[in-house]
PDB file of C-alpha atoms in Angstrom:
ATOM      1  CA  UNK A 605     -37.721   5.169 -11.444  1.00 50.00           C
ATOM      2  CA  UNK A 606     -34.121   5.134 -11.610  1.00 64.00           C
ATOM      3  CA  UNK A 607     -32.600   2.077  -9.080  1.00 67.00           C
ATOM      4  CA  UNK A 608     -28.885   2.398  -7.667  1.00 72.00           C
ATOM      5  CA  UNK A 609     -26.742  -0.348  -8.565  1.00 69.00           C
ATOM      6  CA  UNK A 610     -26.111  -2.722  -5.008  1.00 76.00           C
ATOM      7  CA  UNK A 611     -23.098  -1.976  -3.231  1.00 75.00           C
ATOM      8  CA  UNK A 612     -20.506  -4.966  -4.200  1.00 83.00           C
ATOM      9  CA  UNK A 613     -19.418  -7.326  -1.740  1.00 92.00           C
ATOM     10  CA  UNK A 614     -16.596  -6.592   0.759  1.00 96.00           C
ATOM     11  CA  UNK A 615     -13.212  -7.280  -0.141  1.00 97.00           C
ATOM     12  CA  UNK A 616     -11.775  -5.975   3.211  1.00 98.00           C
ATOM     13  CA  UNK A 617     -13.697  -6.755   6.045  1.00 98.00           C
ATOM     14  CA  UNK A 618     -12.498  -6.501   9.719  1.00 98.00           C
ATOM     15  CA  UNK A 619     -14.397  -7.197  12.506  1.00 98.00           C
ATOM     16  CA  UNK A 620     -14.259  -6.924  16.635  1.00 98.00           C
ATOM     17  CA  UNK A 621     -10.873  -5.033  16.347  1.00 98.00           C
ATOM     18  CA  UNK A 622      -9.634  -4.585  19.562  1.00 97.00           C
ATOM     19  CA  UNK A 623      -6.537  -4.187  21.970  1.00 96.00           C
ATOM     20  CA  UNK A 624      -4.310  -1.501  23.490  1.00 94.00           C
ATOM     21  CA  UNK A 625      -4.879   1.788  22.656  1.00 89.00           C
ATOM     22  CA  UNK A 626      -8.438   1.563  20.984  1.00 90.00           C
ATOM     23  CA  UNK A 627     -11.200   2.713  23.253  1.00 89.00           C
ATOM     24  CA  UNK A 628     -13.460   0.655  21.522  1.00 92.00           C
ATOM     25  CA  UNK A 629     -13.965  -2.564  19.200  1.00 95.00           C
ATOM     26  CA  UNK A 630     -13.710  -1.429  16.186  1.00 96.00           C
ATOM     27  CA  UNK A 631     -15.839  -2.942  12.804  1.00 98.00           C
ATOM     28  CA  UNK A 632     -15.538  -1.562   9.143  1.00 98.00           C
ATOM     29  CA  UNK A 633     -15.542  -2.940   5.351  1.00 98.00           C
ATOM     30  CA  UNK A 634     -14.473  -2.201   2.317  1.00 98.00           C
ATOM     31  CA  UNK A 635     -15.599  -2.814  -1.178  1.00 97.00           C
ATOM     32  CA  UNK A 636     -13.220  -2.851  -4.526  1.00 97.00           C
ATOM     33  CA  UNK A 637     -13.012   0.392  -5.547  1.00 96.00           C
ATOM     34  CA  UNK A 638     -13.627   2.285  -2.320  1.00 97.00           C
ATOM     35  CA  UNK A 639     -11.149   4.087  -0.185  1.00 96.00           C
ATOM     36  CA  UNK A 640     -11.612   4.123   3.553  1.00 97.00           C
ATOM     37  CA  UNK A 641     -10.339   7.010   5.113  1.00 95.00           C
ATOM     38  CA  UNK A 642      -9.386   6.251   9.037  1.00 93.00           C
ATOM     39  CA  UNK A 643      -8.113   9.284  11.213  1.00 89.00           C
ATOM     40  CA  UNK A 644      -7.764  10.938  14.378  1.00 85.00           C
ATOM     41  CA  UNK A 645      -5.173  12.973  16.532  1.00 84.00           C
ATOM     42  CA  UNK A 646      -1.743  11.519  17.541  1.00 79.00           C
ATOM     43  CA  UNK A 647      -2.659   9.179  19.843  1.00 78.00           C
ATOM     44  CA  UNK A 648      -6.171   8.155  19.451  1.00 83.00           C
ATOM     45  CA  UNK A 649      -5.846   4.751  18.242  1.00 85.00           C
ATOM     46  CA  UNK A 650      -5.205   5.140  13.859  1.00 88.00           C
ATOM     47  CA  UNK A 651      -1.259   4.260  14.253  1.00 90.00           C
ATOM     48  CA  UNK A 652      -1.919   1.205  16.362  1.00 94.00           C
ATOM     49  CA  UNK A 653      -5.052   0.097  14.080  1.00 95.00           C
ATOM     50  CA  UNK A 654      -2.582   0.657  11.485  1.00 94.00           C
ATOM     51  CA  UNK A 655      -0.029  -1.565  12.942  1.00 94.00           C
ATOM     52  CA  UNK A 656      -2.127  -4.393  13.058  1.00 97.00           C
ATOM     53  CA  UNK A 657      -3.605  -4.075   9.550  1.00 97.00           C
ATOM     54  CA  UNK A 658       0.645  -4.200   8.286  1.00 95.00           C
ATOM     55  CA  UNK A 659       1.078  -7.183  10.391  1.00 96.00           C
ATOM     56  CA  UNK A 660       3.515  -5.506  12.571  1.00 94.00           C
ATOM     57  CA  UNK A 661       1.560  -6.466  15.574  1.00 96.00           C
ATOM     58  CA  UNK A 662      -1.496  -8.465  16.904  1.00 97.00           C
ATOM     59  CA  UNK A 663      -4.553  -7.017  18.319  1.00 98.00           C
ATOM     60  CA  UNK A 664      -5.806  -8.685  21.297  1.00 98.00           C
ATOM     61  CA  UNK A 665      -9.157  -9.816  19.727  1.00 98.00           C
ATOM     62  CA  UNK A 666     -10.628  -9.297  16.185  1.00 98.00           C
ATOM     63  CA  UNK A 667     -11.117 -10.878  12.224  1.00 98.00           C
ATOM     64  CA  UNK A 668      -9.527  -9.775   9.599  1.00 98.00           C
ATOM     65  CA  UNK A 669     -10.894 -10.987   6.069  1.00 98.00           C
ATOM     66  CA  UNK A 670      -9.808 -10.414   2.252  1.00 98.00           C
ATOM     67  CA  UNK A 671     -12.983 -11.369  -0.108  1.00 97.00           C
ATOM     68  CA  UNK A 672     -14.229 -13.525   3.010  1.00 97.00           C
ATOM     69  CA  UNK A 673     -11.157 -15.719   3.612  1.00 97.00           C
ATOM     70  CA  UNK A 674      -9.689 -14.901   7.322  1.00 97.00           C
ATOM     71  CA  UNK A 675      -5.725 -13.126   7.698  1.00 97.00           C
ATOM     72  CA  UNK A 676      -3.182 -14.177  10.545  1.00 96.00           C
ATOM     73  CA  UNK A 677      -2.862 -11.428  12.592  1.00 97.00           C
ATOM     74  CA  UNK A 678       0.655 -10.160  13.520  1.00 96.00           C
ATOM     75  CA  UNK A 679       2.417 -11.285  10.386  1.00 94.00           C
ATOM     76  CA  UNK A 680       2.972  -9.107   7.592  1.00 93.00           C
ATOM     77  CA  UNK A 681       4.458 -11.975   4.928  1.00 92.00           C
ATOM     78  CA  UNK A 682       0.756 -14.387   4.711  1.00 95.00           C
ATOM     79  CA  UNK A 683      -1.104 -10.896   4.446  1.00 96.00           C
ATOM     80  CA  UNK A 684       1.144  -9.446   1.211  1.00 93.00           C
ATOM     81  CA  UNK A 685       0.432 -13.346  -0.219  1.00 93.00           C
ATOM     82  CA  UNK A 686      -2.870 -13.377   0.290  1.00 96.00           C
ATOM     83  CA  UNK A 687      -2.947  -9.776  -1.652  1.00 96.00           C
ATOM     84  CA  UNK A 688      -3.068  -7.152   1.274  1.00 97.00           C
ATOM     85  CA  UNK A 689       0.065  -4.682   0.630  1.00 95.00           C
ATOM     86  CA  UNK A 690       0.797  -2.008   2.992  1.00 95.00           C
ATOM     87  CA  UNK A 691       2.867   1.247   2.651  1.00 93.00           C
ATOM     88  CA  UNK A 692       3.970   3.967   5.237  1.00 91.00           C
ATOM     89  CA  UNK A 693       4.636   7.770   5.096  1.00 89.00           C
ATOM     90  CA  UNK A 694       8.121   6.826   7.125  1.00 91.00           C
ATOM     91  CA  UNK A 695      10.252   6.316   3.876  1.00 91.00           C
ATOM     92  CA  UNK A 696      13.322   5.886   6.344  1.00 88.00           C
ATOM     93  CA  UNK A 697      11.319   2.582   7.348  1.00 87.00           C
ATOM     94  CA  UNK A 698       9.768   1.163   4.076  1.00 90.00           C
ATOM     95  CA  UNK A 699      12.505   2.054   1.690  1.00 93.00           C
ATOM     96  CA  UNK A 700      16.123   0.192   1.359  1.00 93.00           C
ATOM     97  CA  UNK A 701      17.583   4.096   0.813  1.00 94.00           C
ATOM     98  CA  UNK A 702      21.181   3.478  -0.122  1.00 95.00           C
ATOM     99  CA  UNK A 703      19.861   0.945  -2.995  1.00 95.00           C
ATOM    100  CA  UNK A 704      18.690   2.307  -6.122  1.00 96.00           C
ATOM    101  CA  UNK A 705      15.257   2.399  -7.296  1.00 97.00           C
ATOM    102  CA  UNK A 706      14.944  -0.858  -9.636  1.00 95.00           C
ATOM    103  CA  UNK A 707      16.046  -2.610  -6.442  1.00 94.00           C
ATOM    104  CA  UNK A 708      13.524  -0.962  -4.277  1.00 95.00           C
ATOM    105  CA  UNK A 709      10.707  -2.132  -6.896  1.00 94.00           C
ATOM    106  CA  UNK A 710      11.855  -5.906  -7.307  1.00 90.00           C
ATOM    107  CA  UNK A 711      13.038  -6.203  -3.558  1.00 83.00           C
ATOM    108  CA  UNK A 712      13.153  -9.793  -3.391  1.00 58.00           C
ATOM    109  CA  UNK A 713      12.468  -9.753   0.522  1.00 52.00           C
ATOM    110  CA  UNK A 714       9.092  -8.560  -0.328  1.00 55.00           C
ATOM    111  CA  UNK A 715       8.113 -10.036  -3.748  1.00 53.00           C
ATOM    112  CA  UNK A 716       9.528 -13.454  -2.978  1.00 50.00           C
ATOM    113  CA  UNK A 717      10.811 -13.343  -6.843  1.00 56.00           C
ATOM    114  CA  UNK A 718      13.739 -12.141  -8.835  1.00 56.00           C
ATOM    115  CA  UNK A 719      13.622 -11.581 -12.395  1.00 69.00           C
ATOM    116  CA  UNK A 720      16.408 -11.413 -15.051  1.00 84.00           C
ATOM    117  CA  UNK A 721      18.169  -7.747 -14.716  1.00 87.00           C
ATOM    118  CA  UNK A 722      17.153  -6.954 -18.150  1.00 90.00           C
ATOM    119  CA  UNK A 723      13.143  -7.307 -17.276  1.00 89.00           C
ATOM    120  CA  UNK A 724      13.726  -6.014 -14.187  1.00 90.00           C
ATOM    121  CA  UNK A 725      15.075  -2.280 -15.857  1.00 92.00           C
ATOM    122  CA  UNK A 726      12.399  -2.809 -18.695  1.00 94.00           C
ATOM    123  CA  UNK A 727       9.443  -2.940 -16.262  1.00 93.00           C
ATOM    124  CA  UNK A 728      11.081  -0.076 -13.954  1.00 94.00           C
ATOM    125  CA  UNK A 729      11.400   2.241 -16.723  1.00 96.00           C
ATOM    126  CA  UNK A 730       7.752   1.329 -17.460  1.00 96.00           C
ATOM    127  CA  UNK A 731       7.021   1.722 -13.921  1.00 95.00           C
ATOM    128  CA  UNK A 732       8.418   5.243 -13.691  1.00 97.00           C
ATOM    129  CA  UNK A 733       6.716   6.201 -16.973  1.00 96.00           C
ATOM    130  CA  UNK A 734       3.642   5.158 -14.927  1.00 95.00           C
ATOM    131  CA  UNK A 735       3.737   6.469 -11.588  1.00 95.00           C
ATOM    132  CA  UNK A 736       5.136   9.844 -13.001  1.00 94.00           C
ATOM    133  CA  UNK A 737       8.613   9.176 -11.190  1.00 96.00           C
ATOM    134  CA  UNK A 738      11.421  12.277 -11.568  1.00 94.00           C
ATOM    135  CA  UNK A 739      14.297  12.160 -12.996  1.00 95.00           C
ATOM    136  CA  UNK A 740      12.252   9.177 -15.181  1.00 92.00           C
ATOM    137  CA  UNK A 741      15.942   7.728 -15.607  1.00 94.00           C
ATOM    138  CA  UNK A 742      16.315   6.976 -12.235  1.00 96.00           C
ATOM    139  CA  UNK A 743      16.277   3.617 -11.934  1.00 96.00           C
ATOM    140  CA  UNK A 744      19.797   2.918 -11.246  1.00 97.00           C
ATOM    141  CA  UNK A 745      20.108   5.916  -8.775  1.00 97.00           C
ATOM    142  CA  UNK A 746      20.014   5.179  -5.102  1.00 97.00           C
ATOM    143  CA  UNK A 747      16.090   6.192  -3.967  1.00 97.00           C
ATOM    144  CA  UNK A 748      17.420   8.184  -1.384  1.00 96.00           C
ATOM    145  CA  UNK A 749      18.393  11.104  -4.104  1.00 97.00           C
ATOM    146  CA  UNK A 750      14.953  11.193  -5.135  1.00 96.00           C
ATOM    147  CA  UNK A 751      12.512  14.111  -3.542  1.00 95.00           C
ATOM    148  CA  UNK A 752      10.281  12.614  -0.862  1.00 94.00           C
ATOM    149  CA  UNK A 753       7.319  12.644  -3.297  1.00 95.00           C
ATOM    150  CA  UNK A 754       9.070  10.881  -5.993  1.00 95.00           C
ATOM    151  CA  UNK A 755      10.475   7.883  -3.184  1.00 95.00           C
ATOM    152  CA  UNK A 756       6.657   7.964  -2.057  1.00 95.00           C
ATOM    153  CA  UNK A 757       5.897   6.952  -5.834  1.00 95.00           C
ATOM    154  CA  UNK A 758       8.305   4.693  -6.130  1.00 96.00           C
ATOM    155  CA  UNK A 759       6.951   2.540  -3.137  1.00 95.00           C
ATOM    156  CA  UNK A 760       2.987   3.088  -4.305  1.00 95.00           C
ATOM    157  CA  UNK A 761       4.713   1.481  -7.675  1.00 94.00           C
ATOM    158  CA  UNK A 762       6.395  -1.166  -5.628  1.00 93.00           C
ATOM    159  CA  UNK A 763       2.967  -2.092  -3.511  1.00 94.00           C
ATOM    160  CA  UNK A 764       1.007  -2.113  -6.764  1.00 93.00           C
ATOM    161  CA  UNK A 765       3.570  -4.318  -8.809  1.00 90.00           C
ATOM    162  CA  UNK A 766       2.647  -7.060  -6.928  1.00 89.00           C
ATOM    163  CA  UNK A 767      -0.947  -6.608  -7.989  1.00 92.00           C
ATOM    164  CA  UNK A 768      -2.808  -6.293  -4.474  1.00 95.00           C
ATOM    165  CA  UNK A 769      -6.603  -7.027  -4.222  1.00 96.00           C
ATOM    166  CA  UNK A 770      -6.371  -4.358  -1.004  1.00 98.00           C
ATOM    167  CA  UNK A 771      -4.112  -1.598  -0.038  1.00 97.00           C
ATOM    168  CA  UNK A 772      -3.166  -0.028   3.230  1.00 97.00           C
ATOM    169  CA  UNK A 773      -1.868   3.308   3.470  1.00 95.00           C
ATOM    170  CA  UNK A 774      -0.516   5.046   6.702  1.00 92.00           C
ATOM    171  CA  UNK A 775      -0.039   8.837   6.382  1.00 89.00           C
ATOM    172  CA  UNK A 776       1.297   8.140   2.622  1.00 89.00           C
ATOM    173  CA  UNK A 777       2.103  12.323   2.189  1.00 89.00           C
ATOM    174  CA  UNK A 778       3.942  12.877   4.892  1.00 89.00           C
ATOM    175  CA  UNK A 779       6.352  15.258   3.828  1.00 88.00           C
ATOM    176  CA  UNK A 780       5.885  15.245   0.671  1.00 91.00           C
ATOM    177  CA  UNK A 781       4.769  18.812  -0.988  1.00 91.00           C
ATOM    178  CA  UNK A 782       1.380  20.152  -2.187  1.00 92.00           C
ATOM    179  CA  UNK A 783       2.200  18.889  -6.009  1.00 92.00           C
ATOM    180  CA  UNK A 784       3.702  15.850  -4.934  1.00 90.00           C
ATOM    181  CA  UNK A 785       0.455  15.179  -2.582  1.00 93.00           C
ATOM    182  CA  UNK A 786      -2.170  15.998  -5.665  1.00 94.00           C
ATOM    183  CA  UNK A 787       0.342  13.615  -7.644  1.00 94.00           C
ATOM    184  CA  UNK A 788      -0.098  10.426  -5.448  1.00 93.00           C
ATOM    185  CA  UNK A 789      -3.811  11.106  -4.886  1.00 93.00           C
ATOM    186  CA  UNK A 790      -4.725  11.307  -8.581  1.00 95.00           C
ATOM    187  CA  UNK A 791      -2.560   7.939  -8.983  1.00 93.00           C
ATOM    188  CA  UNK A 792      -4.302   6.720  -5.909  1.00 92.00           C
ATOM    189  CA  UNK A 793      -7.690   7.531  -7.954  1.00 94.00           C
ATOM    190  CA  UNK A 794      -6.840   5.906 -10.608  1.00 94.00           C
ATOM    191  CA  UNK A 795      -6.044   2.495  -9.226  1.00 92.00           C
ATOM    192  CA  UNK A 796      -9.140   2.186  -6.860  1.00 95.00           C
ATOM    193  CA  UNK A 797     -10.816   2.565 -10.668  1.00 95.00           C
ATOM    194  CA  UNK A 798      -9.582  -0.502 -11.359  1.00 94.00           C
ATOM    195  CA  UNK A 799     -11.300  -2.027  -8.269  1.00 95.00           C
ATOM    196  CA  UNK A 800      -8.352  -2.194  -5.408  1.00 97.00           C
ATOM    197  CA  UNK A 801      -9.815  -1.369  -2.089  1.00 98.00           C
ATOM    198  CA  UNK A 802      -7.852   1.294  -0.147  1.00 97.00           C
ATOM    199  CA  UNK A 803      -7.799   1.954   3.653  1.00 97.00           C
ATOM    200  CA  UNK A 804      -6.106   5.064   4.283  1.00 95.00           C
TER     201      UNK A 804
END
């Protein structure tokens, strides 16, 4: 008989997730290599779970753990540390659009490090190799002037670059057209291959 490999251990695990605007504690896990899809209408509860998952706000009870050690609640900077990234659909939010790309990538507000400028184009050109940015020589080129789908790249690029353990998506296509949207899903697929655990 033919026996099913066991289920690896969490690496996201939250717990007793409650507060305003949920209608009921919420519990769910995630294992490396899994994506978690949560949804619902406008309104029912996803943008505020999502909220708290970013570190944009505090629930009013509830644990959040990464591979079993416990996350602040309500701060976004310990949970990027500790390996939890998060990225929005609202590119008017989550990118700096007036700077160009290589500066979105290496923002040091988020990364906490600055390389030389010379690495820094190097692993951008990489990076837009990668993530199938377009024009691919757009590093120096203000991210606003790319299409929504290749901005929404360009911050998947910057949340993986600082090689999260877990990933947290809000709404990541939003506005972005049917190629771009098959784009960022088969790049999706291929990094929860390597293991990252995705809520979505």
């Amino acid at each position: 008989s033919q026996h099913q490999a066991p289920r690896p251990a969490p690496r996201l695990r939250v717990q007793g997730l409650a507060g305003p605007g949920l209608a009921a504690a919420l519990d769910f896990e995630v294992a490396p290599g899994e994506v978690l899809g949560i949804t619902g209408l406008v309104g029912s509860g996803y943008e505020v779970v999502a909220r708290w998952l970013a570190g944009l706000e505090a629930p009013a009870a509830g644990r959040l753990l990464l591979d079993g050690r416990p996350l602040p609640w309500g701060h976004p900077r310990p949970l990027r540390r500790a390996g939890f990234q998060a990225i929005s659909g609202d590119r008017a939010a989550s990118a700096f659009a007036t700077r160009a790309v290589r500066e979105n990538i290496f923002a040091e507000a988020l990364h906490g490090r600055a390389g030389s400028l010379r690495a820094e184009r190097a692993r951008t050109a990489d990076l837009l190799r990668r993530f199938h940015v377009w024009p691919g020589d757009a590093a120096e080129a203000p991210i606003a002037a790319l299409s929504g789908g290749n901005q929404q790249k360009v911050l998947l690029a910057r949340a993986l670059e600082a090689s999260p353990r877990a990933l947290l998506m809000l709404d990541p296509t939003a506005g972005v057209d049917i190629g771009a949207r098959g784009e960022l899903y088969a790049l999706l697929a291929r990094e929860t291959a390597t293991g990252l655990a995705v809520v979505l």
